[in-house]
Amino acid sequence: MASPRFFFVFFLSTSLHFLLSISPCHAQNVTLSLYYETLCPYCADFIANHLVKVFDKGLISIVNLRLVPWGNAVMQRDGSFVCQHGPDECVLNAIDACTITIYPQVERHFRFILCVERLALENKQNEWVNCFDMTGLGRVPVDCYKSGYGNVLEKQYAAETAQLNPPHKFVPWVLVNGQPLEEDFKNFVRYVCKAYQGKQVPEACHQSLPLMNNSLKKASLLNADTPFSITLLLIFGIHFWLLSALIEQ
């Protein structure tokens, strides 16, 4: 039977995860949405050469990144799909949908999607299944697709895409807090930084907006969230102290 100390450490870990999930900083994050299709060369270029910058210089810390793999596909009356770049694209759209659902952490499912889009740029998209091994993810999304659940997810993405207002004109179609960037989508970093209202400004925004207010640039723990930050630090300290005690035993 596990010791009471083990359960206490587990409780602290769970509490820490909960507190981080409700942090005021996360509540102020900017939602960056990409509506795309897997075999579109323009989408592949954007994902592989531009969107990947969301993970540079701390930008992802202020971003809720949403990827919606449907694009210009059409749903037929019988429920089947017709994709702009053929049946293989329909398969990969559903595989992406399954991967996003099964691996909800954006860093994980983005790695897979990035791998597939890089292969597409090299005309090697038929090797997409290797991306699971290359990114360290399991192949559960393949089972998800074979079960038909991938198509269920795709129908949800189809409905979401159809409800865009204004409607998307092309793909990749990029939105920042629900506002489409239209032809200026490659400059998404600047729009994200402008939209961010928090105080924990990442380095990426310092470079993107060099004239940003100095008070935002110098934001630190000494702000309105200080009590919350101190609480997190205390939990971190107790958490690691208990882990050290367990290791010593």
JSON list of C-alpha atoms in Angstrom, two decimals:
[
{"chain": "A", "resi": 1, "resn": "MET", "atom": "CA", "xyz": [0.00, 0.00, 0.00]},
{"chain": "A", "resi": 2, "resn": "ALA", "atom": "CA", "xyz": [1.32, 3.43, -0.89]},
{"chain": "A", "resi": 3, "resn": "SER", "atom": "CA", "xyz": [2.42, 5.65, 2.00]},
{"chain": "A", "resi": 4, "resn": "PRO", "atom": "CA", "xyz": [0.50, 8.79, 3.05]},
{"chain": "A", "resi": 5, "resn": "ARG", "atom": "CA", "xyz": [3.51, 10.83, 1.89]},
{"chain": "A", "resi": 6, "resn": "PHE", "atom": "CA", "xyz": [3.11, 9.42, -1.62]},
{"chain": "A", "resi": 7, "resn": "PHE", "atom": "CA", "xyz": [-0.52, 10.54, -1.71]},
{"chain": "A", "resi": 8, "resn": "PHE", "atom": "CA", "xyz": [0.46, 13.96, -0.40]},
{"chain": "A", "resi": 9, "resn": "VAL", "atom": "CA", "xyz": [3.03, 14.37, -3.16]},
{"chain": "A", "resi": 10, "resn": "PHE", "atom": "CA", "xyz": [0.45, 13.21, -5.70]},
{"chain": "A", "resi": 11, "resn": "PHE", "atom": "CA", "xyz": [-1.99, 15.77, -4.32]},
{"chain": "A", "resi": 12, "resn": "LEU", "atom": "CA", "xyz": [0.59, 18.54, -4.62]},
{"chain": "A", "resi": 13, "resn": "SER", "atom": "CA", "xyz": [1.38, 17.56, -8.20]},
{"chain": "A", "resi": 14, "resn": "THR", "atom": "CA", "xyz": [-2.31, 17.55, -9.11]},
{"chain": "A", "resi": 15, "resn": "SER", "atom": "CA", "xyz": [-2.83, 20.88, -7.37]},
{"chain": "A", "resi": 16, "resn": "LEU", "atom": "CA", "xyz": [0.13, 22.38, -9.21]},
{"chain": "A", "resi": 17, "resn": "HIS", "atom": "CA", "xyz": [-1.23, 21.22, -12.56]},
{"chain": "A", "resi": 18, "resn": "PHE", "atom": "CA", "xyz": [-4.63, 22.68, -11.69]},
{"chain": "A", "resi": 19, "resn": "LEU", "atom": "CA", "xyz": [-3.19, 26.02, -10.58]},
{"chain": "A", "resi": 20, "resn": "LEU", "atom": "CA", "xyz": [-1.12, 26.31, -13.72]},
{"chain": "A", "resi": 21, "resn": "SER", "atom": "CA", "xyz": [-4.16, 25.57, -15.85]},
{"chain": "A", "resi": 22, "resn": "ILE", "atom": "CA", "xyz": [-6.13, 28.43, -14.26]},
{"chain": "A", "resi": 23, "resn": "SER", "atom": "CA", "xyz": [-3.25, 30.91, -14.19]},
{"chain": "A", "resi": 24, "resn": "PRO", "atom": "CA", "xyz": [-4.33, 34.47, -15.09]},
{"chain": "A", "resi": 25, "resn": "CYS", "atom": "CA", "xyz": [-1.54, 34.47, -17.66]},
{"chain": "A", "resi": 26, "resn": "HIS", "atom": "CA", "xyz": [-3.17, 31.61, -19.59]},
{"chain": "A", "resi": 27, "resn": "ALA", "atom": "CA", "xyz": [-6.54, 33.35, -19.42]},
{"chain": "A", "resi": 28, "resn": "GLN", "atom": "CA", "xyz": [-5.01, 36.28, -21.32]},
{"chain": "A", "resi": 29, "resn": "ASN", "atom": "CA", "xyz": [-3.48, 34.14, -24.06]},
{"chain": "A", "resi": 30, "resn": "VAL", "atom": "CA", "xyz": [-4.17, 34.97, -27.69]},
{"chain": "A", "resi": 31, "resn": "THR", "atom": "CA", "xyz": [-6.03, 32.37, -29.76]},
{"chain": "A", "resi": 32, "resn": "LEU", "atom": "CA", "xyz": [-4.24, 31.68, -33.04]},
{"chain": "A", "resi": 33, "resn": "SER", "atom": "CA", "xyz": [-6.32, 29.50, -35.38]},
{"chain": "A", "resi": 34, "resn": "LEU", "atom": "CA", "xyz": [-5.20, 27.87, -38.61]},
{"chain": "A", "resi": 35, "resn": "TYR", "atom": "CA", "xyz": [-7.73, 26.44, -41.06]},
{"chain": "A", "resi": 36, "resn": "TYR", "atom": "CA", "xyz": [-5.81, 24.26, -43.50]},
{"chain": "A", "resi": 37, "resn": "GLU", "atom": "CA", "xyz": [-5.72, 21.11, -45.61]},
{"chain": "A", "resi": 38, "resn": "THR", "atom": "CA", "xyz": [-2.86, 18.67, -45.46]},
{"chain": "A", "resi": 39, "resn": "LEU", "atom": "CA", "xyz": [-1.71, 18.50, -49.10]},
{"chain": "A", "resi": 40, "resn": "CYS", "atom": "CA", "xyz": [-2.12, 22.16, -49.98]},
{"chain": "A", "resi": 41, "resn": "PRO", "atom": "CA", "xyz": [1.39, 23.41, -50.92]},
{"chain": "A", "resi": 42, "resn": "TYR", "atom": "CA", "xyz": [0.65, 26.87, -49.51]},
{"chain": "A", "resi": 43, "resn": "CYS", "atom": "CA", "xyz": [-0.48, 25.34, -46.21]},
{"chain": "A", "resi": 44, "resn": "ALA", "atom": "CA", "xyz": [2.60, 23.12, -46.08]},
{"chain": "A", "resi": 45, "resn": "ASP", "atom": "CA", "xyz": [4.88, 26.10, -46.70]},
{"chain": "A", "resi": 46, "resn": "PHE", "atom": "CA", "xyz": [3.15, 28.18, -44.03]},
{"chain": "A", "resi": 47, "resn": "ILE", "atom": "CA", "xyz": [3.27, 25.43, -41.40]},
{"chain": "A", "resi": 48, "resn": "ALA", "atom": "CA", "xyz": [6.85, 24.36, -42.10]},
{"chain": "A", "resi": 49, "resn": "ASN", "atom": "CA", "xyz": [8.43, 27.76, -42.69]},
{"chain": "A", "resi": 50, "resn": "HIS", "atom": "CA", "xyz": [6.31, 30.27, -40.81]},
{"chain": "A", "resi": 51, "resn": "LEU", "atom": "CA", "xyz": [3.90, 28.85, -38.21]},
{"chain": "A", "resi": 52, "resn": "VAL", "atom": "CA", "xyz": [6.77, 26.90, -36.66]},
{"chain": "A", "resi": 53, "resn": "LYS", "atom": "CA", "xyz": [8.01, 30.28, -35.35]},
{"chain": "A", "resi": 54, "resn": "VAL", "atom": "CA", "xyz": [5.24, 30.17, -32.76]},
{"chain": "A", "resi": 55, "resn": "PHE", "atom": "CA", "xyz": [7.62, 27.95, -30.75]},
{"chain": "A", "resi": 56, "resn": "ASP", "atom": "CA", "xyz": [10.51, 30.44, -30.96]},
{"chain": "A", "resi": 57, "resn": "LYS", "atom": "CA", "xyz": [11.50, 32.91, -28.25]},
{"chain": "A", "resi": 58, "resn": "GLY", "atom": "CA", "xyz": [8.67, 32.10, -25.90]},
{"chain": "A", "resi": 59, "resn": "LEU", "atom": "CA", "xyz": [5.80, 33.10, -28.18]},
{"chain": "A", "resi": 60, "resn": "ILE", "atom": "CA", "xyz": [3.87, 29.88, -27.50]},
{"chain": "A", "resi": 61, "resn": "SER", "atom": "CA", "xyz": [3.60, 30.93, -23.83]},
{"chain": "A", "resi": 62, "resn": "ILE", "atom": "CA", "xyz": [0.99, 33.54, -24.81]},
{"chain": "A", "resi": 63, "resn": "VAL", "atom": "CA", "xyz": [-0.72, 31.58, -27.60]},
{"chain": "A", "resi": 64, "resn": "ASN", "atom": "CA", "xyz": [-3.54, 29.05, -27.70]},
{"chain": "A", "resi": 65, "resn": "LEU", "atom": "CA", "xyz": [-2.79, 27.42, -31.05]},
{"chain": "A", "resi": 66, "resn": "ARG", "atom": "CA", "xyz": [-5.70, 25.72, -32.81]},
{"chain": "A", "resi": 67, "resn": "LEU", "atom": "CA", "xyz": [-5.26, 23.64, -35.95]},
{"chain": "A", "resi": 68, "resn": "VAL", "atom": "CA", "xyz": [-8.35, 22.81, -38.02]},
{"chain": "A", "resi": 69, "resn": "PRO", "atom": "CA", "xyz": [-7.65, 20.27, -40.81]},
{"chain": "A", "resi": 70, "resn": "TRP", "atom": "CA", "xyz": [-10.49, 20.67, -43.28]},
{"chain": "A", "resi": 71, "resn": "GLY", "atom": "CA", "xyz": [-9.83, 23.61, -45.58]},
{"chain": "A", "resi": 72, "resn": "ASN", "atom": "CA", "xyz": [-11.64, 23.53, -48.92]},
{"chain": "A", "resi": 73, "resn": "ALA", "atom": "CA", "xyz": [-12.98, 20.00, -48.58]},
{"chain": "A", "resi": 74, "resn": "VAL", "atom": "CA", "xyz": [-16.65, 19.40, -49.35]},
{"chain": "A", "resi": 75, "resn": "MET", "atom": "CA", "xyz": [-19.05, 17.07, -47.57]},
{"chain": "A", "resi": 76, "resn": "GLN", "atom": "CA", "xyz": [-21.42, 15.19, -49.87]},
{"chain": "A", "resi": 77, "resn": "ARG", "atom": "CA", "xyz": [-25.07, 14.45, -49.11]},
{"chain": "A", "resi": 78, "resn": "ASP", "atom": "CA", "xyz": [-24.18, 10.85, -48.27]},
{"chain": "A", "resi": 79, "resn": "GLY", "atom": "CA", "xyz": [-21.66, 12.05, -45.67]},
{"chain": "A", "resi": 80, "resn": "SER", "atom": "CA", "xyz": [-18.55, 11.29, -47.73]},
{"chain": "A", "resi": 81, "resn": "PHE", "atom": "CA", "xyz": [-15.83, 13.85, -48.31]},
{"chain": "A", "resi": 82, "resn": "VAL", "atom": "CA", "xyz": [-14.31, 15.31, -51.45]},
{"chain": "A", "resi": 83, "resn": "CYS", "atom": "CA", "xyz": [-10.95, 16.97, -50.84]},
{"chain": "A", "resi": 84, "resn": "GLN", "atom": "CA", "xyz": [-9.27, 19.52, -53.06]},
{"chain": "A", "resi": 85, "resn": "HIS", "atom": "CA", "xyz": [-6.11, 17.45, -53.49]},
{"chain": "A", "resi": 86, "resn": "GLY", "atom": "CA", "xyz": [-7.71, 14.04, -53.74]},
{"chain": "A", "resi": 87, "resn": "PRO", "atom": "CA", "xyz": [-8.56, 11.07, -51.49]},
{"chain": "A", "resi": 88, "resn": "ASP", "atom": "CA", "xyz": [-5.10, 10.98, -49.90]},
{"chain": "A", "resi": 89, "resn": "GLU", "atom": "CA", "xyz": [-5.71, 14.44, -48.52]},
{"chain": "A", "resi": 90, "resn": "CYS", "atom": "CA", "xyz": [-9.00, 13.31, -46.99]},
{"chain": "A", "resi": 91, "resn": "VAL", "atom": "CA", "xyz": [-7.12, 10.50, -45.23]},
{"chain": "A", "resi": 92, "resn": "LEU", "atom": "CA", "xyz": [-4.40, 12.82, -43.93]},
{"chain": "A", "resi": 93, "resn": "ASN", "atom": "CA", "xyz": [-6.94, 15.42, -42.79]},
{"chain": "A", "resi": 94, "resn": "ALA", "atom": "CA", "xyz": [-8.63, 12.73, -40.70]},
{"chain": "A", "resi": 95, "resn": "ILE", "atom": "CA", "xyz": [-5.27, 11.44, -39.42]},
{"chain": "A", "resi": 96, "resn": "ASP", "atom": "CA", "xyz": [-4.40, 14.97, -38.31]},
{"chain": "A", "resi": 97, "resn": "ALA", "atom": "CA", "xyz": [-7.78, 15.30, -36.63]},
{"chain": "A", "resi": 98, "resn": "CYS", "atom": "CA", "xyz": [-7.19, 12.06, -34.72]},
{"chain": "A", "resi": 99, "resn": "THR", "atom": "CA", "xyz": [-3.66, 13.12, -33.75]},
{"chain": "A", "resi": 100, "resn": "ILE", "atom": "CA", "xyz": [-4.88, 16.47, -32.41]},
{"chain": "A", "resi": 101, "resn": "THR", "atom": "CA", "xyz": [-7.55, 14.69, -30.34]},
{"chain": "A", "resi": 102, "resn": "ILE", "atom": "CA", "xyz": [-5.36, 11.88, -29.02]},
{"chain": "A", "resi": 103, "resn": "TYR", "atom": "CA", "xyz": [-2.36, 14.12, -28.30]},
{"chain": "A", "resi": 104, "resn": "PRO", "atom": "CA", "xyz": [-4.03, 17.38, -27.20]},
{"chain": "A", "resi": 105, "resn": "GLN", "atom": "CA", "xyz": [-0.79, 19.03, -26.06]},
{"chain": "A", "resi": 106, "resn": "VAL", "atom": "CA", "xyz": [-0.02, 21.38, -28.91]},
{"chain": "A", "resi": 107, "resn": "GLU", "atom": "CA", "xyz": [3.71, 20.69, -28.82]},
{"chain": "A", "resi": 108, "resn": "ARG", "atom": "CA", "xyz": [3.04, 17.00, -29.45]},
{"chain": "A", "resi": 109, "resn": "HIS", "atom": "CA", "xyz": [0.47, 17.07, -32.23]},
{"chain": "A", "resi": 110, "resn": "PHE", "atom": "CA", "xyz": [2.21, 19.99, -33.95]},
{"chain": "A", "resi": 111, "resn": "ARG", "atom": "CA", "xyz": [5.40, 17.92, -34.21]},
{"chain": "A", "resi": 112, "resn": "PHE", "atom": "CA", "xyz": [3.53, 15.29, -36.18]},
{"chain": "A", "resi": 113, "resn": "ILE", "atom": "CA", "xyz": [1.71, 17.78, -38.40]},
{"chain": "A", "resi": 114, "resn": "LEU", "atom": "CA", "xyz": [4.97, 19.62, -39.09]},
{"chain": "A", "resi": 115, "resn": "CYS", "atom": "CA", "xyz": [6.63, 16.35, -40.08]},
{"chain": "A", "resi": 116, "resn": "VAL", "atom": "CA", "xyz": [3.83, 15.50, -42.52]},
{"chain": "A", "resi": 117, "resn": "GLU", "atom": "CA", "xyz": [3.88, 18.96, -44.11]},
{"chain": "A", "resi": 118, "resn": "ARG", "atom": "CA", "xyz": [7.64, 18.87, -44.55]},
{"chain": "A", "resi": 119, "resn": "LEU", "atom": "CA", "xyz": [7.27, 15.55, -46.34]},
{"chain": "A", "resi": 120, "resn": "ALA", "atom": "CA", "xyz": [4.53, 17.07, -48.51]},
{"chain": "A", "resi": 121, "resn": "LEU", "atom": "CA", "xyz": [6.89, 19.86, -49.55]},
{"chain": "A", "resi": 122, "resn": "GLU", "atom": "CA", "xyz": [9.36, 17.18, -50.65]},
{"chain": "A", "resi": 123, "resn": "ASN", "atom": "CA", "xyz": [6.65, 15.18, -52.47]},
{"chain": "A", "resi": 124, "resn": "LYS", "atom": "CA", "xyz": [7.16, 12.37, -49.96]},
{"chain": "A", "resi": 125, "resn": "GLN", "atom": "CA", "xyz": [3.70, 12.54, -48.36]},
{"chain": "A", "resi": 126, "resn": "ASN", "atom": "CA", "xyz": [3.24, 8.79, -48.85]},
{"chain": "A", "resi": 127, "resn": "GLU", "atom": "CA", "xyz": [5.81, 8.33, -46.06]},
{"chain": "A", "resi": 128, "resn": "TRP", "atom": "CA", "xyz": [3.60, 10.13, -43.53]},
{"chain": "A", "resi": 129, "resn": "VAL", "atom": "CA", "xyz": [3.19, 7.10, -41.27]},
{"chain": "A", "resi": 130, "resn": "ASN", "atom": "CA", "xyz": [6.91, 7.35, -40.43]},
{"chain": "A", "resi": 131, "resn": "CYS", "atom": "CA", "xyz": [6.20, 10.66, -38.73]},
{"chain": "A", "resi": 132, "resn": "PHE", "atom": "CA", "xyz": [4.81, 8.83, -35.70]},
{"chain": "A", "resi": 133, "resn": "ASP", "atom": "CA", "xyz": [8.17, 7.18, -35.09]},
{"chain": "A", "resi": 134, "resn": "MET", "atom": "CA", "xyz": [10.14, 10.29, -36.05]},
{"chain": "A", "resi": 135, "resn": "THR", "atom": "CA", "xyz": [8.25, 12.40, -33.50]},
{"chain": "A", "resi": 136, "resn": "GLY", "atom": "CA", "xyz": [8.07, 9.78, -30.75]},
{"chain": "A", "resi": 137, "resn": "LEU", "atom": "CA", "xyz": [4.29, 9.44, -30.88]},
{"chain": "A", "resi": 138, "resn": "GLY", "atom": "CA", "xyz": [2.37, 6.20, -30.94]},
{"chain": "A", "resi": 139, "resn": "ARG", "atom": "CA", "xyz": [0.29, 5.11, -33.92]},
{"chain": "A", "resi": 140, "resn": "VAL", "atom": "CA", "xyz": [-3.02, 5.22, -32.10]},
{"chain": "A", "resi": 141, "resn": "PRO", "atom": "CA", "xyz": [-4.30, 7.90, -34.53]},
{"chain": "A", "resi": 142, "resn": "VAL", "atom": "CA", "xyz": [-4.17, 5.29, -37.30]},
{"chain": "A", "resi": 143, "resn": "ASP", "atom": "CA", "xyz": [-6.54, 3.09, -35.30]},
{"chain": "A", "resi": 144, "resn": "CYS", "atom": "CA", "xyz": [-8.69, 6.17, -34.68]},
{"chain": "A", "resi": 145, "resn": "TYR", "atom": "CA", "xyz": [-8.94, 6.73, -38.42]},
{"chain": "A", "resi": 146, "resn": "LYS", "atom": "CA", "xyz": [-9.64, 3.07, -39.23]},
{"chain": "A", "resi": 147, "resn": "SER", "atom": "CA", "xyz": [-12.42, 2.99, -36.65]},
{"chain": "A", "resi": 148, "resn": "GLY", "atom": "CA", "xyz": [-14.21, 5.81, -38.48]},
{"chain": "A", "resi": 149, "resn": "TYR", "atom": "CA", "xyz": [-13.81, 8.28, -35.64]},
{"chain": "A", "resi": 150, "resn": "GLY", "atom": "CA", "xyz": [-11.48, 10.40, -37.75]},
{"chain": "A", "resi": 151, "resn": "ASN", "atom": "CA", "xyz": [-14.38, 11.13, -40.09]},
{"chain": "A", "resi": 152, "resn": "VAL", "atom": "CA", "xyz": [-16.57, 12.06, -37.12]},
{"chain": "A", "resi": 153, "resn": "LEU", "atom": "CA", "xyz": [-13.94, 14.61, -36.09]},
{"chain": "A", "resi": 154, "resn": "GLU", "atom": "CA", "xyz": [-13.69, 15.87, -39.66]},
{"chain": "A", "resi": 155, "resn": "LYS", "atom": "CA", "xyz": [-17.43, 16.52, -39.78]},
{"chain": "A", "resi": 156, "resn": "GLN", "atom": "CA", "xyz": [-17.03, 18.67, -36.69]},
{"chain": "A", "resi": 157, "resn": "TYR", "atom": "CA", "xyz": [-14.20, 20.60, -38.35]},
{"chain": "A", "resi": 158, "resn": "ALA", "atom": "CA", "xyz": [-16.29, 20.93, -41.51]},
{"chain": "A", "resi": 159, "resn": "ALA", "atom": "CA", "xyz": [-19.11, 22.51, -39.50]},
{"chain": "A", "resi": 160, "resn": "GLU", "atom": "CA", "xyz": [-16.71, 24.85, -37.72]},
{"chain": "A", "resi": 161, "resn": "THR", "atom": "CA", "xyz": [-15.12, 25.94, -41.00]},
{"chain": "A", "resi": 162, "resn": "ALA", "atom": "CA", "xyz": [-18.54, 26.53, -42.57]},
{"chain": "A", "resi": 163, "resn": "GLN", "atom": "CA", "xyz": [-19.47, 28.83, -39.68]},
{"chain": "A", "resi": 164, "resn": "LEU", "atom": "CA", "xyz": [-16.52, 31.17, -40.16]},
{"chain": "A", "resi": 165, "resn": "ASN", "atom": "CA", "xyz": [-17.68, 34.78, -40.42]},
{"chain": "A", "resi": 166, "resn": "PRO", "atom": "CA", "xyz": [-16.48, 36.13, -42.73]},
{"chain": "A", "resi": 167, "resn": "PRO", "atom": "CA", "xyz": [-16.11, 32.86, -44.67]},
{"chain": "A", "resi": 168, "resn": "HIS", "atom": "CA", "xyz": [-12.60, 31.74, -45.51]},
{"chain": "A", "resi": 169, "resn": "LYS", "atom": "CA", "xyz": [-11.44, 32.81, -48.97]},
{"chain": "A", "resi": 170, "resn": "PHE", "atom": "CA", "xyz": [-8.44, 30.51, -49.29]},
{"chain": "A", "resi": 171, "resn": "VAL", "atom": "CA", "xyz": [-6.14, 28.31, -47.25]},
{"chain": "A", "resi": 172, "resn": "PRO", "atom": "CA", "xyz": [-4.14, 28.70, -45.16]},
{"chain": "A", "resi": 173, "resn": "TRP", "atom": "CA", "xyz": [-6.71, 30.87, -43.40]},
{"chain": "A", "resi": 174, "resn": "VAL", "atom": "CA", "xyz": [-5.34, 32.37, -40.18]},
{"chain": "A", "resi": 175, "resn": "LEU", "atom": "CA", "xyz": [-7.28, 34.05, -37.39]},
{"chain": "A", "resi": 176, "resn": "VAL", "atom": "CA", "xyz": [-6.04, 35.92, -34.31]},
{"chain": "A", "resi": 177, "resn": "ASN", "atom": "CA", "xyz": [-8.71, 36.07, -31.62]},
{"chain": "A", "resi": 178, "resn": "GLY", "atom": "CA", "xyz": [-11.31, 35.34, -34.28]},
{"chain": "A", "resi": 179, "resn": "GLN", "atom": "CA", "xyz": [-10.15, 38.07, -36.66]},
{"chain": "A", "resi": 180, "resn": "PRO", "atom": "CA", "xyz": [-8.90, 36.87, -40.08]},
{"chain": "A", "resi": 181, "resn": "LEU", "atom": "CA", "xyz": [-5.48, 38.11, -41.20]},
{"chain": "A", "resi": 182, "resn": "GLU", "atom": "CA", "xyz": [-6.41, 37.55, -44.85]},
{"chain": "A", "resi": 183, "resn": "GLU", "atom": "CA", "xyz": [-3.35, 38.00, -47.13]},
{"chain": "A", "resi": 184, "resn": "ASP", "atom": "CA", "xyz": [-1.14, 39.18, -44.26]},
{"chain": "A", "resi": 185, "resn": "PHE", "atom": "CA", "xyz": [-1.22, 35.79, -42.51]},
{"chain": "A", "resi": 186, "resn": "LYS", "atom": "CA", "xyz": [2.56, 35.30, -42.63]},
{"chain": "A", "resi": 187, "resn": "ASN", "atom": "CA", "xyz": [2.94, 38.24, -40.26]},
{"chain": "A", "resi": 188, "resn": "PHE", "atom": "CA", "xyz": [0.89, 36.48, -37.57]},
{"chain": "A", "resi": 189, "resn": "VAL", "atom": "CA", "xyz": [3.57, 37.10, -34.90]},
{"chain": "A", "resi": 190, "resn": "ARG", "atom": "CA", "xyz": [3.01, 40.85, -35.05]},
{"chain": "A", "resi": 191, "resn": "TYR", "atom": "CA", "xyz": [-0.77, 40.43, -34.76]},
{"chain": "A", "resi": 192, "resn": "VAL", "atom": "CA", "xyz": [-0.43, 38.03, -31.83]},
{"chain": "A", "resi": 193, "resn": "CYS", "atom": "CA", "xyz": [1.85, 40.43, -29.97]},
{"chain": "A", "resi": 194, "resn": "LYS", "atom": "CA", "xyz": [-0.50, 43.35, -30.59]},
{"chain": "A", "resi": 195, "resn": "ALA", "atom": "CA", "xyz": [-3.47, 41.34, -29.36]},
{"chain": "A", "resi": 196, "resn": "TYR", "atom": "CA", "xyz": [-1.77, 40.17, -26.16]},
{"chain": "A", "resi": 197, "resn": "GLN", "atom": "CA", "xyz": [-3.00, 42.11, -23.10]},
{"chain": "A", "resi": 198, "resn": "GLY", "atom": "CA", "xyz": [-0.94, 40.34, -20.45]},
{"chain": "A", "resi": 199, "resn": "LYS", "atom": "CA", "xyz": [2.23, 41.42, -18.70]},
{"chain": "A", "resi": 200, "resn": "GLN", "atom": "CA", "xyz": [4.48, 38.40, -19.32]},
{"chain": "A", "resi": 201, "resn": "VAL", "atom": "CA", "xyz": [5.63, 39.60, -22.73]},
{"chain": "A", "resi": 202, "resn": "PRO", "atom": "CA", "xyz": [7.86, 37.04, -24.53]},
{"chain": "A", "resi": 203, "resn": "GLU", "atom": "CA", "xyz": [11.08, 37.91, -26.30]},
{"chain": "A", "resi": 204, "resn": "ALA", "atom": "CA", "xyz": [9.44, 37.31, -29.67]},
{"chain": "A", "resi": 205, "resn": "CYS", "atom": "CA", "xyz": [7.16, 40.30, -29.04]},
{"chain": "A", "resi": 206, "resn": "HIS", "atom": "CA", "xyz": [10.01, 42.55, -27.95]},
{"chain": "A", "resi": 207, "resn": "GLN", "atom": "CA", "xyz": [11.51, 42.05, -31.40]},
{"chain": "A", "resi": 208, "resn": "SER", "atom": "CA", "xyz": [8.21, 42.15, -33.26]},
{"chain": "A", "resi": 209, "resn": "LEU", "atom": "CA", "xyz": [7.03, 45.35, -31.57]},
{"chain": "A", "resi": 210, "resn": "PRO", "atom": "CA", "xyz": [10.20, 47.35, -30.78]},
{"chain": "A", "resi": 211, "resn": "LEU", "atom": "CA", "xyz": [8.17, 50.41, -29.69]},
{"chain": "A", "resi": 212, "resn": "MET", "atom": "CA", "xyz": [6.12, 48.47, -27.16]},
{"chain": "A", "resi": 213, "resn": "ASN", "atom": "CA", "xyz": [5.43, 50.24, -23.89]},
{"chain": "A", "resi": 214, "resn": "ASN", "atom": "CA", "xyz": [8.46, 49.88, -21.58]},
{"chain": "A", "resi": 215, "resn": "SER", "atom": "CA", "xyz": [6.31, 48.98, -18.63]},
{"chain": "A", "resi": 216, "resn": "LEU", "atom": "CA", "xyz": [5.13, 45.86, -20.46]},
{"chain": "A", "resi": 217, "resn": "LYS", "atom": "CA", "xyz": [8.67, 44.94, -21.46]},
{"chain": "A", "resi": 218, "resn": "LYS", "atom": "CA", "xyz": [9.81, 45.07, -17.83]},
{"chain": "A", "resi": 219, "resn": "ALA", "atom": "CA", "xyz": [6.87, 43.12, -16.44]},
{"chain": "A", "resi": 220, "resn": "SER", "atom": "CA", "xyz": [7.92, 40.68, -13.72]},
{"chain": "A", "resi": 221, "resn": "LEU", "atom": "CA", "xyz": [6.54, 38.87, -10.70]},
{"chain": "A", "resi": 222, "resn": "LEU", "atom": "CA", "xyz": [5.95, 42.25, -9.04]},
{"chain": "A", "resi": 223, "resn": "ASN", "atom": "CA", "xyz": [2.51, 42.80, -10.56]},
{"chain": "A", "resi": 224, "resn": "ALA", "atom": "CA", "xyz": [-1.15, 42.18, -9.75]},
{"chain": "A", "resi": 225, "resn": "ASP", "atom": "CA", "xyz": [-0.58, 38.42, -9.97]},
{"chain": "A", "resi": 226, "resn": "THR", "atom": "CA", "xyz": [2.16, 38.42, -7.30]},
{"chain": "A", "resi": 227, "resn": "PRO", "atom": "CA", "xyz": [0.15, 36.51, -4.63]},
{"chain": "A", "resi": 228, "resn": "PHE", "atom": "CA", "xyz": [-0.69, 33.84, -7.20]},
{"chain": "A", "resi": 229, "resn": "SER", "atom": "CA", "xyz": [2.97, 33.61, -8.24]},
{"chain": "A", "resi": 230, "resn": "ILE", "atom": "CA", "xyz": [4.12, 33.27, -4.62]},
{"chain": "A", "resi": 231, "resn": "THR", "atom": "CA", "xyz": [1.60, 30.45, -4.12]},
{"chain": "A", "resi": 232, "resn": "LEU", "atom": "CA", "xyz": [3.05, 28.60, -7.11]},
{"chain": "A", "resi": 233, "resn": "LEU", "atom": "CA", "xyz": [6.60, 29.07, -5.82]},
{"chain": "A", "resi": 234, "resn": "LEU", "atom": "CA", "xyz": [5.64, 27.71, -2.40]},
{"chain": "A", "resi": 235, "resn": "ILE", "atom": "CA", "xyz": [3.98, 24.65, -3.94]},
{"chain": "A", "resi": 236, "resn": "PHE", "atom": "CA", "xyz": [7.03, 24.08, -6.16]},
{"chain": "A", "resi": 237, "resn": "GLY", "atom": "CA", "xyz": [9.30, 24.29, -3.09]},
{"chain": "A", "resi": 238, "resn": "ILE", "atom": "CA", "xyz": [7.28, 21.87, -0.98]},
{"chain": "A", "resi": 239, "resn": "HIS", "atom": "CA", "xyz": [6.84, 19.54, -3.94]},
{"chain": "A", "resi": 240, "resn": "PHE", "atom": "CA", "xyz": [10.57, 19.18, -4.61]},
{"chain": "A", "resi": 241, "resn": "TRP", "atom": "CA", "xyz": [11.44, 19.02, -0.90]},
{"chain": "A", "resi": 242, "resn": "LEU", "atom": "CA", "xyz": [9.15, 16.01, -0.51]},
{"chain": "A", "resi": 243, "resn": "LEU", "atom": "CA", "xyz": [10.54, 14.37, -3.64]},
{"chain": "A", "resi": 244, "resn": "SER", "atom": "CA", "xyz": [14.07, 14.81, -2.28]},
{"chain": "A", "resi": 245, "resn": "ALA", "atom": "CA", "xyz": [12.99, 13.22, 1.00]},
{"chain": "A", "resi": 246, "resn": "LEU", "atom": "CA", "xyz": [11.51, 10.23, -0.83]},
{"chain": "A", "resi": 247, "resn": "ILE", "atom": "CA", "xyz": [14.68, 9.76, -2.86]},
{"chain": "A", "resi": 248, "resn": "GLU", "atom": "CA", "xyz": [16.84, 9.86, 0.28]},
{"chain": "A", "resi": 249, "resn": "GLN", "atom": "CA", "xyz": [14.73, 7.03, 1.75]}
]
